[in-house]
Short mmCIF file of C-alpha atoms in Angstrom, two decimals:
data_model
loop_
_atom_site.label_atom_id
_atom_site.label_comp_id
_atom_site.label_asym_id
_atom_site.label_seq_id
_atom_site.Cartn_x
_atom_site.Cartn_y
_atom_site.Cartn_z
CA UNK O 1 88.56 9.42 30.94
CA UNK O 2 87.80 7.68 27.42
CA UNK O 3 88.09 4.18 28.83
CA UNK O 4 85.14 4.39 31.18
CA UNK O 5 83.43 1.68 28.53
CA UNK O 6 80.55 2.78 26.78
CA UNK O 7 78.43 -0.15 27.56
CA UNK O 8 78.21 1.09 31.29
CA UNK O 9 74.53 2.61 32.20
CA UNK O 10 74.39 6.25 33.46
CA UNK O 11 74.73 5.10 36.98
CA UNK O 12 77.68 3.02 36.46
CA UNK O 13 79.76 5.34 34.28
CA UNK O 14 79.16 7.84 37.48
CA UNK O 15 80.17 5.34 39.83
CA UNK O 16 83.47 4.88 37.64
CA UNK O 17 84.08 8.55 36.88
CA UNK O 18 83.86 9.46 40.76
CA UNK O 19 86.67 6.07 41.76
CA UNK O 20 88.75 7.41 39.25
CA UNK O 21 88.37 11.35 41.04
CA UNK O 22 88.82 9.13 44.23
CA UNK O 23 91.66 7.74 43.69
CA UNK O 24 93.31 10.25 41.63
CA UNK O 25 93.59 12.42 44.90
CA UNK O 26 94.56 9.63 46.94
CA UNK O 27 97.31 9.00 44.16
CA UNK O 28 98.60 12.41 43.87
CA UNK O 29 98.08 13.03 48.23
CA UNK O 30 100.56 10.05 48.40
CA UNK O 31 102.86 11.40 46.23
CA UNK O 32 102.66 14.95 48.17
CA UNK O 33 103.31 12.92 51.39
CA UNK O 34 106.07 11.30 50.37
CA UNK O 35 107.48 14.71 49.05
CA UNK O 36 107.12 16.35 52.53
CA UNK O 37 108.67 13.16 54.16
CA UNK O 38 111.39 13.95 51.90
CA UNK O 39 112.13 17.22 52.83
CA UNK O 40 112.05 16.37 56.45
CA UNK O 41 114.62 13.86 56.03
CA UNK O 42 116.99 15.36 54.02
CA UNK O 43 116.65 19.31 55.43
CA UNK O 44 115.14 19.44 58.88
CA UNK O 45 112.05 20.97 57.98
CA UNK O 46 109.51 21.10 55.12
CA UNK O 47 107.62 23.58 53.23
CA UNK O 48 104.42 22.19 53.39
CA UNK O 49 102.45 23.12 56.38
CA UNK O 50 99.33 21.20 56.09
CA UNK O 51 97.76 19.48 52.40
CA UNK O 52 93.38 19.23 52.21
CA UNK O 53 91.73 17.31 49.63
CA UNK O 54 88.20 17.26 48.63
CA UNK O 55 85.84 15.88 45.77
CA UNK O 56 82.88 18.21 44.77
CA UNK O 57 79.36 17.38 45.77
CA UNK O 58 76.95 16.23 42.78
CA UNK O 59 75.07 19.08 43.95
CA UNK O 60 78.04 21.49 43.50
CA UNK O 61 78.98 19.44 39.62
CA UNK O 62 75.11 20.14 38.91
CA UNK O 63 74.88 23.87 39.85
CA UNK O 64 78.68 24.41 38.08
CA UNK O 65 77.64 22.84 34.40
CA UNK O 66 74.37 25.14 34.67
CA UNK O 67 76.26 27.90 35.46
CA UNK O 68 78.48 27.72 32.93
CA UNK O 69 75.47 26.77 30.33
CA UNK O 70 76.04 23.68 29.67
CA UNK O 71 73.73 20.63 29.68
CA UNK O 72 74.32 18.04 32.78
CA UNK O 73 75.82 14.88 31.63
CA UNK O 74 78.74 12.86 32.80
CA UNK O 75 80.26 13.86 29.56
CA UNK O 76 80.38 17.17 30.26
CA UNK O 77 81.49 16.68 33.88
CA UNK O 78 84.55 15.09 32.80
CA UNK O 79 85.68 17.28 30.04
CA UNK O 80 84.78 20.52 30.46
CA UNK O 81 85.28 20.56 34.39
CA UNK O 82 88.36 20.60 35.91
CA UNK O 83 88.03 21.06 39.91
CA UNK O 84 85.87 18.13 40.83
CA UNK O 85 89.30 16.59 42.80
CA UNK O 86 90.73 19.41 44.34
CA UNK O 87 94.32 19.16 46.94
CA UNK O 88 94.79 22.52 48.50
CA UNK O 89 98.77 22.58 49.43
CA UNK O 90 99.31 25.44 52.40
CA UNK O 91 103.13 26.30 52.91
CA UNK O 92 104.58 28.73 54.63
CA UNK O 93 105.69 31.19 52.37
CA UNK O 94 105.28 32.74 48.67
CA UNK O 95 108.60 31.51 46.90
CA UNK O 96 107.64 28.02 49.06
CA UNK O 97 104.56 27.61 46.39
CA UNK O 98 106.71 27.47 43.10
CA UNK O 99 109.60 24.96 44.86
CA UNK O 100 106.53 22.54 45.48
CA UNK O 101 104.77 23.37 42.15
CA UNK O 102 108.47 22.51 40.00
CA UNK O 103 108.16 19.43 42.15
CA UNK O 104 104.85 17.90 41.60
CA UNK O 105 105.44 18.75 37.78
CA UNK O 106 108.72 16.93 38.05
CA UNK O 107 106.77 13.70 39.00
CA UNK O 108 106.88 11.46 35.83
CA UNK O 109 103.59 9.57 35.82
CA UNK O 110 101.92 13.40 36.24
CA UNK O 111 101.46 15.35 33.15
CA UNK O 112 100.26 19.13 33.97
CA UNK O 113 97.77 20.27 31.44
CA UNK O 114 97.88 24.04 32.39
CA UNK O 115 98.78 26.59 35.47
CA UNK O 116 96.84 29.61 36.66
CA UNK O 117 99.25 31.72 38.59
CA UNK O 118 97.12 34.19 40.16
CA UNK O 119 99.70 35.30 42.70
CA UNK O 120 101.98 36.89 40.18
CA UNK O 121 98.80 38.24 38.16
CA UNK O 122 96.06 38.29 41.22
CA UNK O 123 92.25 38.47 40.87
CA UNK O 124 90.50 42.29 40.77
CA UNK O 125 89.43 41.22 44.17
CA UNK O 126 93.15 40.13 45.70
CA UNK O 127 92.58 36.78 45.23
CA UNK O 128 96.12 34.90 45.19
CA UNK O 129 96.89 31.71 44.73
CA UNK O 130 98.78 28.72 42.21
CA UNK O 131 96.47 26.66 40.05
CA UNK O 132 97.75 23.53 38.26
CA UNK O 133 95.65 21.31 36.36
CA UNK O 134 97.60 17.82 35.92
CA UNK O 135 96.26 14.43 35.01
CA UNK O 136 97.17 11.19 36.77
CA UNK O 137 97.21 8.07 35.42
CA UNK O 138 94.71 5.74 37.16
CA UNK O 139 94.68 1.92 36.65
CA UNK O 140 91.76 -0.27 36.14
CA UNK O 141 91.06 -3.55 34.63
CA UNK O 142 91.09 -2.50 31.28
CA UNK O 143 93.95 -0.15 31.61
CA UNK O 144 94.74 3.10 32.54
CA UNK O 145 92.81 6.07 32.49
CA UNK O 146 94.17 9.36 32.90
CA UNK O 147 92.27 11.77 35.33
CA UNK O 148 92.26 15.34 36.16
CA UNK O 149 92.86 16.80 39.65
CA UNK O 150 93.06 20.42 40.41
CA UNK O 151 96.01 21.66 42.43
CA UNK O 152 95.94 24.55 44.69
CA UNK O 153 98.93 26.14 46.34
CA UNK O 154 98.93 28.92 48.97
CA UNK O 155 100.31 30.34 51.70
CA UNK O 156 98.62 30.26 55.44
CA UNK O 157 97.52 34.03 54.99
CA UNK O 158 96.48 33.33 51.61
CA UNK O 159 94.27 30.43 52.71
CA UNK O 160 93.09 32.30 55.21
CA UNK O 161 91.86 35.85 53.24
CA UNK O 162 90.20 32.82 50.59
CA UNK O 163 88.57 31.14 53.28
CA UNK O 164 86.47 34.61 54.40
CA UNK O 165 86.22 35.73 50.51
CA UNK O 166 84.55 31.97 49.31
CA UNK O 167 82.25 32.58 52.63
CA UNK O 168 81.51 36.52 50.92
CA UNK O 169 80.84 34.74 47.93
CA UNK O 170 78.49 32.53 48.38
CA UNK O 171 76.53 34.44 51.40
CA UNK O 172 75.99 37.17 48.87
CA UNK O 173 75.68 34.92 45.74
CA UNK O 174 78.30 36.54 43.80
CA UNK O 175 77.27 40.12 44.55
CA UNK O 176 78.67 41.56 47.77
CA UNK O 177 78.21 45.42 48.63
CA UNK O 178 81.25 47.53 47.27
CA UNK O 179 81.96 48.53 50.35
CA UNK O 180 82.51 45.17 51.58
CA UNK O 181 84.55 44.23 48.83
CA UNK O 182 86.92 47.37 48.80
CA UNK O 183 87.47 45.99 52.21
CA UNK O 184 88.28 42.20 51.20
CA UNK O 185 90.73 44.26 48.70
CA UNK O 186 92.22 45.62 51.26
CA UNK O 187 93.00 42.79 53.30
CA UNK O 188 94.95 41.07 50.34
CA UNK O 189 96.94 44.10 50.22
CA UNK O 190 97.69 43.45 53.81
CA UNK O 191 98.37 39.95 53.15
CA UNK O 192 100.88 40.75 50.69
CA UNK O 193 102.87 42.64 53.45
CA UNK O 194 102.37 40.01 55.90
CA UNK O 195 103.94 37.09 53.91
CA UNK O 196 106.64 39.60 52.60
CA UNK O 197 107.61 40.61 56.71
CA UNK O 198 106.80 36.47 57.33
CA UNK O 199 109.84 35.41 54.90
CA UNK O 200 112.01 38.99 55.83
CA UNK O 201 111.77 37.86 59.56
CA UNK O 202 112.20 33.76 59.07
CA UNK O 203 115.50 34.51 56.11
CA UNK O 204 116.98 36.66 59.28
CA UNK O 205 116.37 34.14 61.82
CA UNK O 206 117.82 31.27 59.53
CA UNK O 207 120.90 34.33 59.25
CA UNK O 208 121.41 34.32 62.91
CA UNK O 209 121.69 30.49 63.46
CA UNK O 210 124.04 30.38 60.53
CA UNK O 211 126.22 33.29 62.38
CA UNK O 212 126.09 31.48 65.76
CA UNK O 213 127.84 28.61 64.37
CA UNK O 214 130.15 29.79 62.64
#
């Protein structure tokens, strides 16, 4: 975001930065949209089960920079974070996530900085999911400016073993009993099976409509 110009005040280059976060998910939701339109059109059906977007709190910038040591300035926000505009893609199944992933990278105005794939190398706690960390280009009156947005990609059960483990997280600050978390481990393990018997069952279903017309 080097063309935010320097001549702005504090509160106007944070105005700017958070437009540009703004728009870069509206930007990149369109795109997604469009994408799942696609699919629908051409196949019958589409990957994509639902897509959520969100833009972290100043609150939640604030408390990240300080965690990570590091003084709080809109400098700092902008380059050393990279999850202040989050999209959170939910499909329906594991080998759904990379199909979507090859396609959002295949978009030519988005450049993807780097991935995380934590489903093929998971967290110590089960945590599973796709990161991608891609810029967008966003256009203001002095040109454009390309912005980060943070990509997630998971499946339904995914989403929903994150969902209880971010509420662990935070009710605990960071430090839930072992007990507790040999049982969140557990429940990834379980979620493993369940997407595996989830694309077993739908691949035989898909199987049997094939074999009834023919």
């Amino acid at each position: 975001m080097s063309n935010i110009p320097d001549n702005f005040n504090q509160i106007d280059r944070w105005k700017t930065s958070m437009l540009l976060y703004e728009s870069a998910l509206k930007s990149i939701g369109t795109k997604i949209e469009i994408l799942n339109n696609e699919f629908i059109h051409v196949y019958g059906h589409t990957p994509i089960e639902h897509v959520k977007s969100r833009l972290k709190s100043p609150e939640s910038i604030v408390k990240k920079l300080k965690r990570h040591g590091l003084e709080v300035t809109i400098e700092n926000m902008v380059n050393r974070l990279s999850d202040i505009a989050g999209i959170r893609i939910i499909c329906s199944f594991t080998q759904d996530i990379y199909q979507i992933a090859d396609l959002i990278a295949g978009q030519k105005d988005i450049t993807v900085l780097y991935v995380k794939d934590y489903i093929r190398q998971p967290k110590p706690n089960g945590y599973k999911s796709y990161h991608m960390i891609v810029t967008i280009p966003i256009y203001l009156k002095d040109g454009p400016v390309d912005t980060k947005v943070e990509i997630q990609i998971r499946t339904v059960a995914m989403d929903f073993w994150a969902s209880l483990e971010h509420k662990i997280y935070y009710k605990f600050e960071g430090d839930a009993p072992a007990s507790l978390q040999a049982e969140l481990k557990a429940c990834a393990d379980m979620v493993d099976i369940l997407d595996a018997k989830m694309f077993s069952l739908n691949q035989s279903i898909l199987a049997g409509g094939t074999e009834e017309k023919e």
